[in-house]
């Protein structure tokens, strides 16, 4: 059986947290032997850490504040709590910028983002990043912080759905790229094509469960129903790998081995 590493499964999300044992068992049954479980608030970061303690072979927690939750400027107490949590995890994040409708102000997001970049540099943990509709500011803040430190951590831009210009900028910066089941959808065709430009040593795969569902994504679950695409589940990762394999003219086994190796290198395991 292939061994897969899902670099983003939101097990602390309200639509998954009640079924964690079942979800992990179903994932294990199809070879998803490890997954990064991101914190998106201080509270869910603590939950992710606890899951990592309960399932140390399968769950690798992160700590961070997602841009959706960057509602007010960070207090020193919040940043100190995040610094402490960051010493207990494998990466800092999920953090970044998202200028979609309904998100907090760019200024508040930017303050949280820069603060978390600096925390990651201080504790020397990889960065698990989110960017949507904010590419220019995203890169400017990273470039600023990067210029001020002697060693900048590994970076993955997860759930890549951007364009060629953005992808090439990430590649030039040495970032890892996370690919989701978005490529299994009809409107993901452009990202499918861009996938061919990602250096193989920078490619990782993810479900982003419960998000980024696609047709038949729940096929490996006991309660499978063909039309149900939400919530997406970690056992869907082999289907993402199958699409990657077709696009890159590789076997699924090769994709599994490659992306597992890349995930472990990214996390410095």
PDB file of C-alpha atoms in Angstrom, residues 20-197:
ATOM      1  CA  UNK A  20     -11.783  12.145  14.375  1.00  0.00           C
ATOM      2  CA  UNK A  21     -11.222   8.444  15.279  1.00  0.00           C
ATOM      3  CA  UNK A  22     -13.370   7.274  12.353  1.00  0.00           C
ATOM      4  CA  UNK A  23     -11.761   9.721   9.920  1.00  0.00           C
ATOM      5  CA  UNK A  24      -8.244   8.727  10.938  1.00  0.00           C
ATOM      6  CA  UNK A  25      -9.069   5.027  10.645  1.00  0.00           C
ATOM      7  CA  UNK A  26     -10.571   5.471   7.165  1.00  0.00           C
ATOM      8  CA  UNK A  27      -7.533   7.500   6.107  1.00  0.00           C
ATOM      9  CA  UNK A  28      -5.146   4.880   7.480  1.00  0.00           C
ATOM     10  CA  UNK A  29      -7.010   2.165   5.563  1.00  0.00           C
ATOM     11  CA  UNK A  30      -6.183   3.837   2.234  1.00  0.00           C
ATOM     12  CA  UNK A  31      -2.594   4.706   3.128  1.00  0.00           C
ATOM     13  CA  UNK A  32      -2.923   8.248   4.472  1.00  0.00           C
ATOM     14  CA  UNK A  33      -0.526   7.581   7.312  1.00  0.00           C
ATOM     15  CA  UNK A  34       0.263  11.185   8.275  1.00  0.00           C
ATOM     16  CA  UNK A  35      -1.392  14.574   8.136  1.00  0.00           C
ATOM     17  CA  UNK A  36      -0.671  18.151   9.098  1.00  0.00           C
ATOM     18  CA  UNK A  37      -3.500  19.453  11.291  1.00  0.00           C
ATOM     19  CA  UNK A  38      -3.422  23.258  11.316  1.00  0.00           C
ATOM     20  CA  UNK A  39      -4.398  25.581  14.099  1.00  0.00           C
ATOM     21  CA  UNK A  40      -6.428  28.542  12.885  1.00  0.00           C
ATOM     22  CA  UNK A  41      -6.961  30.271  16.251  1.00  0.00           C
ATOM     23  CA  UNK A  42      -5.206  29.989  19.593  1.00  0.00           C
ATOM     24  CA  UNK A  43      -7.976  27.639  20.733  1.00  0.00           C
ATOM     25  CA  UNK A  44      -7.827  25.331  17.717  1.00  0.00           C
ATOM     26  CA  UNK A  45      -4.029  25.383  17.872  1.00  0.00           C
ATOM     27  CA  UNK A  46      -4.326  23.923  21.368  1.00  0.00           C
ATOM     28  CA  UNK A  47      -6.825  21.360  20.048  1.00  0.00           C
ATOM     29  CA  UNK A  48      -4.430  20.390  17.252  1.00  0.00           C
ATOM     30  CA  UNK A  49      -1.618  19.937  19.769  1.00  0.00           C
ATOM     31  CA  UNK A  50      -3.856  17.675  21.847  1.00  0.00           C
ATOM     32  CA  UNK A  51      -4.718  15.593  18.770  1.00  0.00           C
ATOM     33  CA  UNK A  52      -1.005  15.278  18.078  1.00  0.00           C
ATOM     34  CA  UNK A  53      -0.525  13.862  21.552  1.00  0.00           C
ATOM     35  CA  UNK A  54      -3.401  11.408  21.109  1.00  0.00           C
ATOM     36  CA  UNK A  55      -2.279  10.279  17.632  1.00  0.00           C
ATOM     37  CA  UNK A  56       1.471  10.987  17.533  1.00  0.00           C
ATOM     38  CA  UNK A  57       2.194   8.767  14.529  1.00  0.00           C
ATOM     39  CA  UNK A  58      -0.521  10.236  12.316  1.00  0.00           C
ATOM     40  CA  UNK A  59      -1.230  13.832  13.396  1.00  0.00           C
ATOM     41  CA  UNK A  60       1.331  16.644  13.072  1.00  0.00           C
ATOM     42  CA  UNK A  61      -0.100  19.861  14.578  1.00  0.00           C
ATOM     43  CA  UNK A  62       0.584  23.494  13.716  1.00  0.00           C
ATOM     44  CA  UNK A  63      -0.186  26.706  15.607  1.00  0.00           C
ATOM     45  CA  UNK A  64      -1.399  29.910  14.040  1.00  0.00           C
ATOM     46  CA  UNK A  65      -4.134  32.470  13.458  1.00  0.00           C
ATOM     47  CA  UNK A  66      -5.856  32.243  10.074  1.00  0.00           C
ATOM     48  CA  UNK A  67      -6.571  35.561   8.315  1.00  0.00           C
ATOM     49  CA  UNK A  68     -10.308  34.980   8.747  1.00  0.00           C
ATOM     50  CA  UNK A  69      -9.789  35.124  12.499  1.00  0.00           C
ATOM     51  CA  UNK A  70      -7.465  38.162  12.449  1.00  0.00           C
ATOM     52  CA  UNK A  71     -10.375  40.368  13.455  1.00  0.00           C
ATOM     53  CA  UNK A  72      -8.597  42.713  15.859  1.00  0.00           C
ATOM     54  CA  UNK A  73      -4.955  43.707  16.177  1.00  0.00           C
ATOM     55  CA  UNK A  74      -2.982  41.124  18.171  1.00  0.00           C
ATOM     56  CA  UNK A  75      -2.315  41.858  21.806  1.00  0.00           C
ATOM     57  CA  UNK A  76       1.071  41.132  23.336  1.00  0.00           C
ATOM     58  CA  UNK A  77      -0.608  38.455  25.427  1.00  0.00           C
ATOM     59  CA  UNK A  78      -1.980  36.738  22.312  1.00  0.00           C
ATOM     60  CA  UNK A  79       1.390  36.866  20.584  1.00  0.00           C
ATOM     61  CA  UNK A  80       3.123  35.482  23.651  1.00  0.00           C
ATOM     62  CA  UNK A  81       0.600  32.626  23.790  1.00  0.00           C
ATOM     63  CA  UNK A  82       1.235  31.896  20.124  1.00  0.00           C
ATOM     64  CA  UNK A  83       5.005  31.957  20.663  1.00  0.00           C
ATOM     65  CA  UNK A  84       4.641  29.396  23.429  1.00  0.00           C
ATOM     66  CA  UNK A  85       2.318  27.186  21.361  1.00  0.00           C
ATOM     67  CA  UNK A  86       4.732  27.400  18.424  1.00  0.00           C
ATOM     68  CA  UNK A  87       7.379  25.567  20.431  1.00  0.00           C
ATOM     69  CA  UNK A  88       5.035  22.555  20.680  1.00  0.00           C
ATOM     70  CA  UNK A  89       4.190  22.105  16.996  1.00  0.00           C
ATOM     71  CA  UNK A  90       5.758  21.226  13.658  1.00  0.00           C
ATOM     72  CA  UNK A  91       4.957  24.480  11.817  1.00  0.00           C
ATOM     73  CA  UNK A  92       3.600  27.987  12.357  1.00  0.00           C
ATOM     74  CA  UNK A  93       0.276  28.673  10.654  1.00  0.00           C
ATOM     75  CA  UNK A  94      -2.179  28.581   9.167  1.00  0.00           C
ATOM     76  CA  UNK A  95      -1.464  32.236   8.604  1.00  0.00           C
ATOM     77  CA  UNK A  96      -1.346  34.628   5.686  1.00  0.00           C
ATOM     78  CA  UNK A  97      -3.590  37.068   3.841  1.00  0.00           C
ATOM     79  CA  UNK A  98      -7.029  36.684   2.291  1.00  0.00           C
ATOM     80  CA  UNK A  99      -8.791  39.691   0.795  1.00  0.00           C
ATOM     81  CA  UNK A 100     -11.993  37.810  -0.040  1.00  0.00           C
ATOM     82  CA  UNK A 101     -15.306  39.414   0.865  1.00  0.00           C
ATOM     83  CA  UNK A 102     -16.217  39.000   4.506  1.00  0.00           C
ATOM     84  CA  UNK A 103     -12.649  38.833   5.795  1.00  0.00           C
ATOM     85  CA  UNK A 104     -11.124  41.268   8.318  1.00  0.00           C
ATOM     86  CA  UNK A 105      -9.426  44.465   7.154  1.00  0.00           C
ATOM     87  CA  UNK A 106      -6.169  44.083   5.221  1.00  0.00           C
ATOM     88  CA  UNK A 107      -4.325  46.179   7.809  1.00  0.00           C
ATOM     89  CA  UNK A 108      -5.294  43.884  10.675  1.00  0.00           C
ATOM     90  CA  UNK A 109      -4.503  40.769   8.654  1.00  0.00           C
ATOM     91  CA  UNK A 110      -1.106  42.174   7.702  1.00  0.00           C
ATOM     92  CA  UNK A 111      -0.163  42.832  11.327  1.00  0.00           C
ATOM     93  CA  UNK A 112      -1.077  39.297  12.349  1.00  0.00           C
ATOM     94  CA  UNK A 113       0.746  37.847   9.345  1.00  0.00           C
ATOM     95  CA  UNK A 114       3.991  39.722   9.904  1.00  0.00           C
ATOM     96  CA  UNK A 115       3.907  38.877  13.610  1.00  0.00           C
ATOM     97  CA  UNK A 116       3.556  35.181  12.832  1.00  0.00           C
ATOM     98  CA  UNK A 117       6.373  35.263  10.295  1.00  0.00           C
ATOM     99  CA  UNK A 118       8.606  36.710  12.996  1.00  0.00           C
ATOM    100  CA  UNK A 119       7.511  34.072  15.503  1.00  0.00           C
ATOM    101  CA  UNK A 120       8.371  31.321  13.012  1.00  0.00           C
ATOM    102  CA  UNK A 121      11.800  32.860  12.461  1.00  0.00           C
ATOM    103  CA  UNK A 122      12.377  33.082  16.208  1.00  0.00           C
ATOM    104  CA  UNK A 123      11.448  29.452  16.907  1.00  0.00           C
ATOM    105  CA  UNK A 124      12.781  28.212  13.542  1.00  0.00           C
ATOM    106  CA  UNK A 125       9.640  26.360  12.522  1.00  0.00           C
ATOM    107  CA  UNK A 126       8.354  25.994   8.948  1.00  0.00           C
ATOM    108  CA  UNK A 127       5.561  28.272   7.759  1.00  0.00           C
ATOM    109  CA  UNK A 128       2.170  26.981   6.628  1.00  0.00           C
ATOM    110  CA  UNK A 129       0.748  29.855   4.582  1.00  0.00           C
ATOM    111  CA  UNK A 130      -2.573  30.910   3.067  1.00  0.00           C
ATOM    112  CA  UNK A 131      -2.978  33.498   0.297  1.00  0.00           C
ATOM    113  CA  UNK A 132      -6.016  34.483  -1.689  1.00  0.00           C
ATOM    114  CA  UNK A 133      -6.493  37.712  -3.596  1.00  0.00           C
ATOM    115  CA  UNK A 134      -3.601  39.322  -1.741  1.00  0.00           C
ATOM    116  CA  UNK A 135      -0.514  38.227  -3.654  1.00  0.00           C
ATOM    117  CA  UNK A 136       1.338  41.568  -3.803  1.00  0.00           C
ATOM    118  CA  UNK A 137       1.008  42.381  -0.099  1.00  0.00           C
ATOM    119  CA  UNK A 138       1.689  38.746   0.798  1.00  0.00           C
ATOM    120  CA  UNK A 139       5.020  38.728  -1.017  1.00  0.00           C
ATOM    121  CA  UNK A 140       5.990  42.221   0.180  1.00  0.00           C
ATOM    122  CA  UNK A 141       5.584  41.241   3.831  1.00  0.00           C
ATOM    123  CA  UNK A 142       7.498  37.995   3.369  1.00  0.00           C
ATOM    124  CA  UNK A 143      10.290  39.816   1.523  1.00  0.00           C
ATOM    125  CA  UNK A 144      10.499  42.439   4.263  1.00  0.00           C
ATOM    126  CA  UNK A 145      10.814  39.916   7.089  1.00  0.00           C
ATOM    127  CA  UNK A 146      13.123  37.691   5.068  1.00  0.00           C
ATOM    128  CA  UNK A 147      15.525  40.586   4.518  1.00  0.00           C
ATOM    129  CA  UNK A 148      15.802  41.168   8.263  1.00  0.00           C
ATOM    130  CA  UNK A 149      16.744  37.653   9.400  1.00  0.00           C
ATOM    131  CA  UNK A 150      19.751  35.460   8.751  1.00  0.00           C
ATOM    132  CA  UNK A 151      17.729  32.254   8.329  1.00  0.00           C
ATOM    133  CA  UNK A 152      14.185  32.138   6.963  1.00  0.00           C
ATOM    134  CA  UNK A 153      12.150  28.958   7.517  1.00  0.00           C
ATOM    135  CA  UNK A 154      10.728  26.585   4.935  1.00  0.00           C
ATOM    136  CA  UNK A 155       7.464  27.846   3.430  1.00  0.00           C
ATOM    137  CA  UNK A 156       4.494  26.088   1.870  1.00  0.00           C
ATOM    138  CA  UNK A 157       1.747  28.026   0.133  1.00  0.00           C
ATOM    139  CA  UNK A 158      -1.100  25.637   0.696  1.00  0.00           C
ATOM    140  CA  UNK A 159      -4.182  25.108  -1.488  1.00  0.00           C
ATOM    141  CA  UNK A 160      -2.658  26.806  -4.518  1.00  0.00           C
ATOM    142  CA  UNK A 161      -5.359  28.094  -6.884  1.00  0.00           C
ATOM    143  CA  UNK A 162      -3.473  31.055  -8.344  1.00  0.00           C
ATOM    144  CA  UNK A 163      -2.083  31.970 -11.748  1.00  0.00           C
ATOM    145  CA  UNK A 164       1.203  31.358 -13.543  1.00  0.00           C
ATOM    146  CA  UNK A 165       2.793  34.632 -12.438  1.00  0.00           C
ATOM    147  CA  UNK A 166       2.072  33.866  -8.795  1.00  0.00           C
ATOM    148  CA  UNK A 167       3.276  30.286  -9.095  1.00  0.00           C
ATOM    149  CA  UNK A 168       6.559  31.331 -10.688  1.00  0.00           C
ATOM    150  CA  UNK A 169       7.144  33.903  -7.931  1.00  0.00           C
ATOM    151  CA  UNK A 170       6.601  31.236  -5.289  1.00  0.00           C
ATOM    152  CA  UNK A 171       8.945  28.862  -7.088  1.00  0.00           C
ATOM    153  CA  UNK A 172      11.669  31.524  -7.396  1.00  0.00           C
ATOM    154  CA  UNK A 173      11.307  32.121  -3.658  1.00  0.00           C
ATOM    155  CA  UNK A 174      11.895  28.429  -2.972  1.00  0.00           C
ATOM    156  CA  UNK A 175       8.424  27.809  -1.563  1.00  0.00           C
ATOM    157  CA  UNK A 176       6.696  24.459  -1.497  1.00  0.00           C
ATOM    158  CA  UNK A 177       3.317  24.277  -3.245  1.00  0.00           C
ATOM    159  CA  UNK A 178       0.285  22.473  -1.815  1.00  0.00           C
ATOM    160  CA  UNK A 179      -2.161  20.997  -4.344  1.00  0.00           C
ATOM    161  CA  UNK A 180      -5.724  20.039  -3.363  1.00  0.00           C
ATOM    162  CA  UNK A 181      -8.711  18.300  -4.912  1.00  0.00           C
ATOM    163  CA  UNK A 182      -9.384  21.580  -6.719  1.00  0.00           C
ATOM    164  CA  UNK A 183      -7.565  19.885  -9.595  1.00  0.00           C
ATOM    165  CA  UNK A 184     -10.260  17.182  -9.601  1.00  0.00           C
ATOM    166  CA  UNK A 185     -12.909  19.762 -10.554  1.00  0.00           C
ATOM    167  CA  UNK A 186     -13.700  21.054 -14.039  1.00  0.00           C
ATOM    168  CA  UNK A 187     -12.898  24.637 -13.053  1.00  0.00           C
ATOM    169  CA  UNK A 188      -9.530  23.475 -11.719  1.00  0.00           C
ATOM    170  CA  UNK A 189      -8.210  22.759 -15.218  1.00  0.00           C
ATOM    171  CA  UNK A 190      -5.882  25.779 -15.235  1.00  0.00           C
ATOM    172  CA  UNK A 191      -4.231  24.707 -11.972  1.00  0.00           C
ATOM    173  CA  UNK A 192      -3.921  21.190 -13.415  1.00  0.00           C
ATOM    174  CA  UNK A 193      -1.854  22.613 -16.247  1.00  0.00           C
ATOM    175  CA  UNK A 194       0.239  24.786 -13.909  1.00  0.00           C
ATOM    176  CA  UNK A 195       0.970  21.693 -11.846  1.00  0.00           C
ATOM    177  CA  UNK A 196       3.437  20.668 -14.555  1.00  0.00           C
ATOM    178  CA  UNK A 197       5.552  23.757 -13.750  1.00  0.00           C
TER     179      UNK A 197
END
